[in-house]
CSV table of C-alpha atoms and ligand atoms in Angstrom, one decimal:
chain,number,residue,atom,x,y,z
A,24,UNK,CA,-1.7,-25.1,-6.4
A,25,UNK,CA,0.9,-24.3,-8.6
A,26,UNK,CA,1.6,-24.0,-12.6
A,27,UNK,CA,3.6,-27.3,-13.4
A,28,UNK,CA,6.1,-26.6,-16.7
A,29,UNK,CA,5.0,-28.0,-19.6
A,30,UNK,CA,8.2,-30.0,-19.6
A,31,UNK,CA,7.1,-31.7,-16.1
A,32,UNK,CA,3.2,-32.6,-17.6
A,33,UNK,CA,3.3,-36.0,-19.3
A,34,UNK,CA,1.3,-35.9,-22.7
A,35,UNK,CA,-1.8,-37.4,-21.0
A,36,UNK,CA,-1.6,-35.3,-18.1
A,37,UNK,CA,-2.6,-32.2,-20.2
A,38,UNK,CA,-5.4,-32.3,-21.1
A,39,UNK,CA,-7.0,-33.1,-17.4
A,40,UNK,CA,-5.0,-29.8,-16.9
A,41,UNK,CA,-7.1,-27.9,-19.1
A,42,UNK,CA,-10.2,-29.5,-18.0
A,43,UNK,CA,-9.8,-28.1,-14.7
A,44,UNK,CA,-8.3,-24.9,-16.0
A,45,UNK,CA,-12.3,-24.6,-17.8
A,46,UNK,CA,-13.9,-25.6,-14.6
A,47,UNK,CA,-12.5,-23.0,-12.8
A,48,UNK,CA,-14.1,-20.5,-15.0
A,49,UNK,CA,-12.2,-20.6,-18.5
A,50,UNK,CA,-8.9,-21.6,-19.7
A,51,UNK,CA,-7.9,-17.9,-20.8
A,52,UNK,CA,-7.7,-16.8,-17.2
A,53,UNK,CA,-4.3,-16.7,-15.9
A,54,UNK,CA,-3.9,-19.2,-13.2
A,55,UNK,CA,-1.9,-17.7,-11.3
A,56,UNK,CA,-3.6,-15.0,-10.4
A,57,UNK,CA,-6.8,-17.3,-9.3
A,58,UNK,CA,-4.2,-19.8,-6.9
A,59,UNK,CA,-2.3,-17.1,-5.5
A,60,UNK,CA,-4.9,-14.5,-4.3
A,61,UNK,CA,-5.9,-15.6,-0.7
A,62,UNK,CA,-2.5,-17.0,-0.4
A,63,UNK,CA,-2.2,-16.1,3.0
A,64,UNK,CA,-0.1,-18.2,5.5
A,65,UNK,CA,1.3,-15.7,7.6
A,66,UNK,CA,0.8,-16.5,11.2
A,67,UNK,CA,-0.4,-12.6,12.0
A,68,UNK,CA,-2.6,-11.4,8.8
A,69,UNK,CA,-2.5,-7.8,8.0
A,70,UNK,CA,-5.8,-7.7,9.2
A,71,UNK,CA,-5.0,-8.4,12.6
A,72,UNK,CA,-2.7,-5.3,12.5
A,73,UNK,CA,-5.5,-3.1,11.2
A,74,UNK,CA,-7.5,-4.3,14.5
A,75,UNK,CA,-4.3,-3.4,16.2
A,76,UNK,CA,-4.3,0.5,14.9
A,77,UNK,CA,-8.4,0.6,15.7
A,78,UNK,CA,-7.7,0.0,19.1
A,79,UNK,CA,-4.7,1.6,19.3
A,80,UNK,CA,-6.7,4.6,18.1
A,81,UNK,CA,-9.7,4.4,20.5
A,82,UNK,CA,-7.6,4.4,23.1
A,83,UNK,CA,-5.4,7.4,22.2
A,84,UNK,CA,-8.4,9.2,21.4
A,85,UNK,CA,-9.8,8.7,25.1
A,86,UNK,CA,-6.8,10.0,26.7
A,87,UNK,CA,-6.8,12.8,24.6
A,88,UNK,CA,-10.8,13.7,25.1
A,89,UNK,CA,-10.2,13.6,28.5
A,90,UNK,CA,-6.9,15.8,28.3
A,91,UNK,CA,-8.8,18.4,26.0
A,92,UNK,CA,-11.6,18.7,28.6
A,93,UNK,CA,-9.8,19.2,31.6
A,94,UNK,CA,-7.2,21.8,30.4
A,95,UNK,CA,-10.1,23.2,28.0
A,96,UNK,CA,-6.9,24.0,25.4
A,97,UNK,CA,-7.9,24.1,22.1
A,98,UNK,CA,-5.0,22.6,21.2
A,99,UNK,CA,-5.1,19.4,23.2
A,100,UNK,CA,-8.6,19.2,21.6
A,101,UNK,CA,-7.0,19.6,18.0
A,102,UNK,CA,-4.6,16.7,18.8
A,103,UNK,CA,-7.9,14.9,19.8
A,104,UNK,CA,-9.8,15.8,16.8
A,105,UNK,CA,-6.9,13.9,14.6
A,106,UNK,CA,-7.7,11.1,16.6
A,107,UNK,CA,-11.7,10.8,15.7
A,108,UNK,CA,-9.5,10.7,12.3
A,109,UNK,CA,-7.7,7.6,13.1
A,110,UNK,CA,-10.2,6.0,14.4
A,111,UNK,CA,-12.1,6.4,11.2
A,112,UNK,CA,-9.6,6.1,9.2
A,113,UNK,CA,-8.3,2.5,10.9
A,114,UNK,CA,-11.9,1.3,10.4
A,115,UNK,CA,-12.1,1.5,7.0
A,116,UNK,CA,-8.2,0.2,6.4
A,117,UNK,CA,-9.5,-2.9,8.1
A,118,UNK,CA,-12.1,-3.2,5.7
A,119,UNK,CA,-10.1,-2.5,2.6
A,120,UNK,CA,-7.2,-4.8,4.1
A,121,UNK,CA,-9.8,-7.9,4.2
A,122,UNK,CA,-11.2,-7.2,0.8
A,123,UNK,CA,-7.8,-6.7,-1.0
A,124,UNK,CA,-7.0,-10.7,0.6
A,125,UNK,CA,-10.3,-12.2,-1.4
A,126,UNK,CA,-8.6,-13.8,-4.2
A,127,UNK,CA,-9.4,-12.4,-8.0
A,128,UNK,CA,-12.7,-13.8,-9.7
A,129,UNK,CA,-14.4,-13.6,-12.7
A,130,UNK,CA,-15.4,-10.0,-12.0
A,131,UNK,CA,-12.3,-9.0,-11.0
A,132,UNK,CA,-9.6,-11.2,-12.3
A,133,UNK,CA,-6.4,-8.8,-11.4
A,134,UNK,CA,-7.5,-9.2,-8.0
A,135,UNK,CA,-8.4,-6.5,-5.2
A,136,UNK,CA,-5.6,-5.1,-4.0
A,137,UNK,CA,-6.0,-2.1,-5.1
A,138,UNK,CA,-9.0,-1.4,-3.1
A,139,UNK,CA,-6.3,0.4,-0.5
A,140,UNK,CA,-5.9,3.0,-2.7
A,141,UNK,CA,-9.6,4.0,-1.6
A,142,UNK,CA,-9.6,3.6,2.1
A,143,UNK,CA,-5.7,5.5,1.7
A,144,UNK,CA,-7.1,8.3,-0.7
A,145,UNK,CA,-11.0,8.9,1.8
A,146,UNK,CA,-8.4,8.7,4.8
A,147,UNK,CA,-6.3,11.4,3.1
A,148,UNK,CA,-9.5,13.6,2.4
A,149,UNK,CA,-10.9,13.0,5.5
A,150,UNK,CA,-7.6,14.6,7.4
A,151,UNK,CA,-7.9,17.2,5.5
A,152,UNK,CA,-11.8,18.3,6.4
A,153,UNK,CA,-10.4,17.5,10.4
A,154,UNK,CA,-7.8,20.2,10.0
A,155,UNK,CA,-10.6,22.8,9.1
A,156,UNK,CA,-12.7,21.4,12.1
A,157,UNK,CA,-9.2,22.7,14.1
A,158,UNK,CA,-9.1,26.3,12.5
A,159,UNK,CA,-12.7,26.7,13.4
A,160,UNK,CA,-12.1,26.2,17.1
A,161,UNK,CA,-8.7,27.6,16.9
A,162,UNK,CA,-10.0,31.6,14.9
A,163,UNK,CA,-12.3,32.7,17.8
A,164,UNK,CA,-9.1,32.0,20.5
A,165,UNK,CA,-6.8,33.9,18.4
A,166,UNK,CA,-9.2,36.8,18.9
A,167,UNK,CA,-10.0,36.1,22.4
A,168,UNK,CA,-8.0,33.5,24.4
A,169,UNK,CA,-9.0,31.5,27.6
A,170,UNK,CA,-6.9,30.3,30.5
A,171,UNK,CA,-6.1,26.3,30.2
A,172,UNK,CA,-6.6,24.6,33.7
A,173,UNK,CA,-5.4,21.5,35.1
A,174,UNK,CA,-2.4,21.4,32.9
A,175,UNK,CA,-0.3,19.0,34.4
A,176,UNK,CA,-2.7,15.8,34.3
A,177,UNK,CA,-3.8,17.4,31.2
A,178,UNK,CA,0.0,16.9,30.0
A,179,UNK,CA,0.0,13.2,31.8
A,180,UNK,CA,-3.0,11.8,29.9
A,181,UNK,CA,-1.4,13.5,26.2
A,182,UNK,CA,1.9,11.7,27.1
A,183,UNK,CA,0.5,8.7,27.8
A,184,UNK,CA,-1.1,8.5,24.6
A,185,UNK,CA,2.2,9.3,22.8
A,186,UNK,CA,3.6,6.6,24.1
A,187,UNK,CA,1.4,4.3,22.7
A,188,UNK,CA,1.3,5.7,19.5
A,189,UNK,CA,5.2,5.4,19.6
A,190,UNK,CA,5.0,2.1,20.2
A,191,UNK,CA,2.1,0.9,18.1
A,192,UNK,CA,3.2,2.7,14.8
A,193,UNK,CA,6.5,0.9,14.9
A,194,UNK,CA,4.7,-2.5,15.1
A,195,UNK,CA,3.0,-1.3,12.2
A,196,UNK,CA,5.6,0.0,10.2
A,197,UNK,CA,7.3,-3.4,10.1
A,198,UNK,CA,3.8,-5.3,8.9
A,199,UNK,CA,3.5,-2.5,6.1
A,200,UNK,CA,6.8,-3.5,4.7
A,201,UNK,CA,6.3,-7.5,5.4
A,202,UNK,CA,3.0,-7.0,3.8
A,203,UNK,CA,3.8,-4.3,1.0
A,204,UNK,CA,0.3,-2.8,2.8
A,205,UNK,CA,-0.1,1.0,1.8
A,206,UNK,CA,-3.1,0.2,4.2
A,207,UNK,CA,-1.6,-0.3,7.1
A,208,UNK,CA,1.8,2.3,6.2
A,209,UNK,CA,-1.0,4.4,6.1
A,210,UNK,CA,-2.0,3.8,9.5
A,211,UNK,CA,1.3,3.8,11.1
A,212,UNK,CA,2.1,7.6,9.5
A,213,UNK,CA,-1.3,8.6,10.9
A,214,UNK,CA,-0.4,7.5,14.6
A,215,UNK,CA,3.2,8.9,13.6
A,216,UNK,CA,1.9,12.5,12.6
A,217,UNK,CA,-0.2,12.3,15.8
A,218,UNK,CA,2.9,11.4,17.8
A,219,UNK,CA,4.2,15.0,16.0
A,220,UNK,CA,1.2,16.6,17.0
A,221,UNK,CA,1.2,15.5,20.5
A,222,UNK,CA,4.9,16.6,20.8
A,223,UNK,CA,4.0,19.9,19.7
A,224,UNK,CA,1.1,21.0,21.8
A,225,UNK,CA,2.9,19.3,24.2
A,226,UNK,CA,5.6,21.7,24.4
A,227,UNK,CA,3.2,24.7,23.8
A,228,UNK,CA,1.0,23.9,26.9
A,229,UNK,CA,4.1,23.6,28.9
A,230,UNK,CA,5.5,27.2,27.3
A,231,UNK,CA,2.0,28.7,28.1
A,232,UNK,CA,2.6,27.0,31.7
A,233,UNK,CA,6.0,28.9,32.1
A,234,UNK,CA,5.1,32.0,30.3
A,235,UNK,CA,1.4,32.4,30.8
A,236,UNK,CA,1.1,33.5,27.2
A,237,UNK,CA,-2.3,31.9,26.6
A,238,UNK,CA,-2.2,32.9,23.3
A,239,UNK,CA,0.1,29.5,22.3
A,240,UNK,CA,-2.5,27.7,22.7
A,241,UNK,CA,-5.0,28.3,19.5
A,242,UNK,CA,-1.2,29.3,17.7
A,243,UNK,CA,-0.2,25.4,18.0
A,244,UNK,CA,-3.6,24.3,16.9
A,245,UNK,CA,-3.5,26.0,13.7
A,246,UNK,CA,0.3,24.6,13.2
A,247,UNK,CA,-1.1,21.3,14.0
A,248,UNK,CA,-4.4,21.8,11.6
A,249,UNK,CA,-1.5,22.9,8.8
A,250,UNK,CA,0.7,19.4,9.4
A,251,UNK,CA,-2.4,17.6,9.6
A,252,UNK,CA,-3.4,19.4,5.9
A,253,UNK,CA,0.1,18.4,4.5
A,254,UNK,CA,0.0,14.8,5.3
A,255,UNK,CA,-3.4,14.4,3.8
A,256,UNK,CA,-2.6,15.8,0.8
A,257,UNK,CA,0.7,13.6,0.4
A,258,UNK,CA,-1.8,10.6,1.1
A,259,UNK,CA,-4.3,12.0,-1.9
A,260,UNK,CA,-2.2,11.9,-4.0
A,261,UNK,CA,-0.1,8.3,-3.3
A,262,UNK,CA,-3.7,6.8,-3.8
A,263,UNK,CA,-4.2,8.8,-7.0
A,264,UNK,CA,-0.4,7.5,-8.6
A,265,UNK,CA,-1.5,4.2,-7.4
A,266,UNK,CA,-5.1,4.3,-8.8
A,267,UNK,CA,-3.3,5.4,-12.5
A,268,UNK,CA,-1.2,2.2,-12.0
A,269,UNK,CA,2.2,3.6,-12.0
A,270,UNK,CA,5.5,1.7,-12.4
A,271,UNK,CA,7.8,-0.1,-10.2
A,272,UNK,CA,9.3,2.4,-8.0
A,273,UNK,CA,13.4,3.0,-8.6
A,274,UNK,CA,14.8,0.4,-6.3
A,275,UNK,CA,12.6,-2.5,-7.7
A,276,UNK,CA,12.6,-1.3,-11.3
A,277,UNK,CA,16.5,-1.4,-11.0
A,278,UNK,CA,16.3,-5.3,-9.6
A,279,UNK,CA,13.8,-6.7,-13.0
A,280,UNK,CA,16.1,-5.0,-15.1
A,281,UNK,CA,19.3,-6.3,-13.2
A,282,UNK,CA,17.2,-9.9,-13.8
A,283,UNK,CA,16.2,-9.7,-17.3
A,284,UNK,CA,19.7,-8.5,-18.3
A,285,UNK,CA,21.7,-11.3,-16.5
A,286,UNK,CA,18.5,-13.7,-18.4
A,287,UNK,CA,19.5,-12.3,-21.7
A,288,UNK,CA,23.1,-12.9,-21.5
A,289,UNK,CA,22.7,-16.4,-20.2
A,290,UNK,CA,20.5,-17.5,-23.1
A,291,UNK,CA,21.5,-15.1,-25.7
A,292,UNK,CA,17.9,-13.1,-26.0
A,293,UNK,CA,16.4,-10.3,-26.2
A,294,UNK,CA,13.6,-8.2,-24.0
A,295,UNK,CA,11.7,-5.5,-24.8
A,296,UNK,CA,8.2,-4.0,-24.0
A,297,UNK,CA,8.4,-4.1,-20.1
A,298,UNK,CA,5.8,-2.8,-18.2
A,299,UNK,CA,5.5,-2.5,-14.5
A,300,UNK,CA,2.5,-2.0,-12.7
A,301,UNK,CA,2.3,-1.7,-8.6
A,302,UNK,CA,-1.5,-2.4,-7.6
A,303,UNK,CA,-1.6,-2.4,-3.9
A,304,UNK,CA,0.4,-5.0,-2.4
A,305,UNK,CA,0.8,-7.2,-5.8
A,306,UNK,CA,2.6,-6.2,-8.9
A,307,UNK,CA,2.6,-6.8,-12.2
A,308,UNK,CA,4.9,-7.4,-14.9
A,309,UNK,CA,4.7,-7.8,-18.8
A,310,UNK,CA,7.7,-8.4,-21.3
A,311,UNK,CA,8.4,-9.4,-24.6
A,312,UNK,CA,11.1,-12.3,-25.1
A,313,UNK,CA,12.6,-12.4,-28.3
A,314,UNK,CA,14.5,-15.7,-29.1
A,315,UNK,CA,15.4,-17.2,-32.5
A,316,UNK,CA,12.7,-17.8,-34.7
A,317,UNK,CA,13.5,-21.6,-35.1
A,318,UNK,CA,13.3,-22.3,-31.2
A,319,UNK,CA,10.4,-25.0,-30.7
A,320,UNK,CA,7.4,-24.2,-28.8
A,321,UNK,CA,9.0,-26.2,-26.1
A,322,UNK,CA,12.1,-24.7,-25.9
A,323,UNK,CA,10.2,-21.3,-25.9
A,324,UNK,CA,8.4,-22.0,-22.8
A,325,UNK,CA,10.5,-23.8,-20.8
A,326,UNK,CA,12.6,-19.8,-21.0
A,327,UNK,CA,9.2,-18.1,-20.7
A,328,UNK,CA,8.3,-20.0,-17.1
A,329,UNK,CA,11.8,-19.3,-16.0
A,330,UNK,CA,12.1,-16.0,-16.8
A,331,UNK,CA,8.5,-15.6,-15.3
A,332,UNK,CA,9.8,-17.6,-12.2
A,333,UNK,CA,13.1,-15.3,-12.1
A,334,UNK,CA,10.8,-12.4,-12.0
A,335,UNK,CA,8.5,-13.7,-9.7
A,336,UNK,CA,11.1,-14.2,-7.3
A,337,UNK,CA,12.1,-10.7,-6.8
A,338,UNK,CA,8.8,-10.1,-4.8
A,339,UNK,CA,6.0,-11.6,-3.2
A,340,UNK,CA,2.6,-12.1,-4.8
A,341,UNK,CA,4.1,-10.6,-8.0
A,342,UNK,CA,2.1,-11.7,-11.9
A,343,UNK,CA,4.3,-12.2,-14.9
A,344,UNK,CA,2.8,-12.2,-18.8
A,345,UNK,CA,5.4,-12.7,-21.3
A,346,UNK,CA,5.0,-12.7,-24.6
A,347,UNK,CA,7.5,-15.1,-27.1
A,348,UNK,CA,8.3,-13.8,-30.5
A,349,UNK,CA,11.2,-14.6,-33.2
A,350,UNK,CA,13.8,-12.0,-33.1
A,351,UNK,CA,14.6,-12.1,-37.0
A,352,UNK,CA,11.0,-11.2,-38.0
A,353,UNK,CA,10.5,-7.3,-38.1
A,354,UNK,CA,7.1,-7.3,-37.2
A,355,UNK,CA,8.2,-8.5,-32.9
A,356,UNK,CA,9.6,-4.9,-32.9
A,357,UNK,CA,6.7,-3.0,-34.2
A,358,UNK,CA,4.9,-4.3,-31.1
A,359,UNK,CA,5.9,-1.8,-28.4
A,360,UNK,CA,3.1,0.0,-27.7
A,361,UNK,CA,0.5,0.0,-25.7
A,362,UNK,CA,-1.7,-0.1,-28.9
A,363,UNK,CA,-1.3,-3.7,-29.8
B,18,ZN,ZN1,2.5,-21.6,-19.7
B,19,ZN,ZN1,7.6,-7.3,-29.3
């Protein structure tokens, strides 16, 4: 479904326009919003990719158990102990990914994208209480360390799982951007940080290997359990800017006003009032066009869908309000605010 221009509905057309418009659950809901929600034709859904990371994470956190308890280093288990995180934390990205697809409704009529800010933000918190679960086990082997055994399949089963994070959290990173899913970015920088983490005990097992200084061991866990702190934090506080509806970030806020410029030197206008809003993996966009006050209502709209269609070219599942006034009357610029 799609929002004809008024100049393509013939006079009778209309009002059977409208009528469905009020079936669907009032004609003051924006249509677009109700069509375009579950508009999902993507052959691989993001949800598919969240499955992806949950396994991915299962698995990685098997070869890690199992490398923690033969080497009994509390490091390998600390690299471990991020993984329980993933696997968590890919869980509920899955379910926040297939809520943000239902389409808006009556209840929610922006939609639910933004439900990613809470799986994001809880993964974020969650990290963080992981990295104190490290600095627990990682205190008593400052004070008194113990000799890691088995250290070379101990090292096998930690690469192994490296490797998939590796290879996974690429696959992901490419969805995230296809999808504009802070979701699933947030999944691919988890397996990233644990691709860190696993580099770095890595190469502390091996030095306590060469060196026989045992006491690497808990030192690494607490520089993984400070990492692990870091990126939860960073992740708190994405979903926090996200959850106060902040703007277009600098590269996109650059392209609508690039497209409303070249708009108001083709026709001759005037914008003002624009407001950008990212909410999860749609955006929205209000602006005021100011045209000559003699301008019929059909000449009005026709520039209002295409400067809506201009803007809602620059992105995927992007939703456009304008909002027509006559530029010689002085009350169209009182009307800036957000008060109005
Ligand atoms: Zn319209
Ligand atoms: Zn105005």
């Amino acid at each position: 479904m799609s929002s004809p221009t008024s100049s393509a509905v013939p006079a009778e057309v209309a009002p059977a326009a409208r009528e469905r418009d009020r079936a669907r659950g009032g004609q003051y809901r924006d249509h677009r919003v109700v069509s375009n929600g579950a508009a999902h034709d993507e052959k691989i859904g993001p949800v598919a990719y969240g499955w992806l990371s949950v396994a991915t994470a299962l698995t990685t956190l098997a070869l890690k158990a199992v490398a923690a308890w033969i080497t009994g280093s509390v490091s390998l288990m600390s690299d471990a102990f991020e993984s329980i995180v993933n696997v968590v934390a890919a869980v509920l990205a899955v379910v926040a990914l297939r809520v943000a697809q239902r389409p808006a409704d009556d209840k929610f009529p922006h939609g639910y994208e933004k439900v990613e800010y809470f799986s994001s933000g809880f993964e974020g918190a969650l990290i963080v209480v992981a990295a104190g679960g490290i600095v627990f086990e990682a205190i008593p082997r400052l004070v008194a360390p113990e000799p890691i055994q088995s250290i070379d399949t101990g090292l096998v089963f930690t690469a192994a799982a490296t490797a998939l994070n590796v290879a996974v959290a690429q696959v992901l990173f490419r969805a995230a951007r296809k999808h504009r899913s802070i979701a699933l970015e947030a999944d691919a920088h988890h397996l990233m940080s644990d691709v860190w983490t696993s580099v770095g005990v890595f190469a502390a097992i091996l030095a306590v290997r060469l060196t026989g200084w045992h006491l690497l061991d808990p030192f690494a866990a607490l520089l993984v359990a400070a990492n692990i702190v870091r990126i939860g934090v960073s992740l708190v506080g994405r979903s926090m800017r996200g959850l106060l509806d902040a703007g277009f970030d600098g590269e996109e806020a650059e392209k609508v006003r690039a497209s409303l410029d070249a708009l108001a030197a083709k026709h001759a206008i005037e914008f003002h009032a624009l407001r950008t809003r990212q909410a999860g993996s749609r955006r929205f966009i209000a602006v005021h066009v100011l045209v000559p006050g003699t301008w019929t209502v059909q000449h009005g709209h026709d520039l209002c869908e295409e400067v809506e269609h201009e803007l809602r070219d620059l992105a995927p599942r992007t939703t456009v309000f304008t909002h027509l006034e006559p530029i010689e009357d002085p009350r169209s610029f009182d009307d800036q605010h957000l008060d109005r």
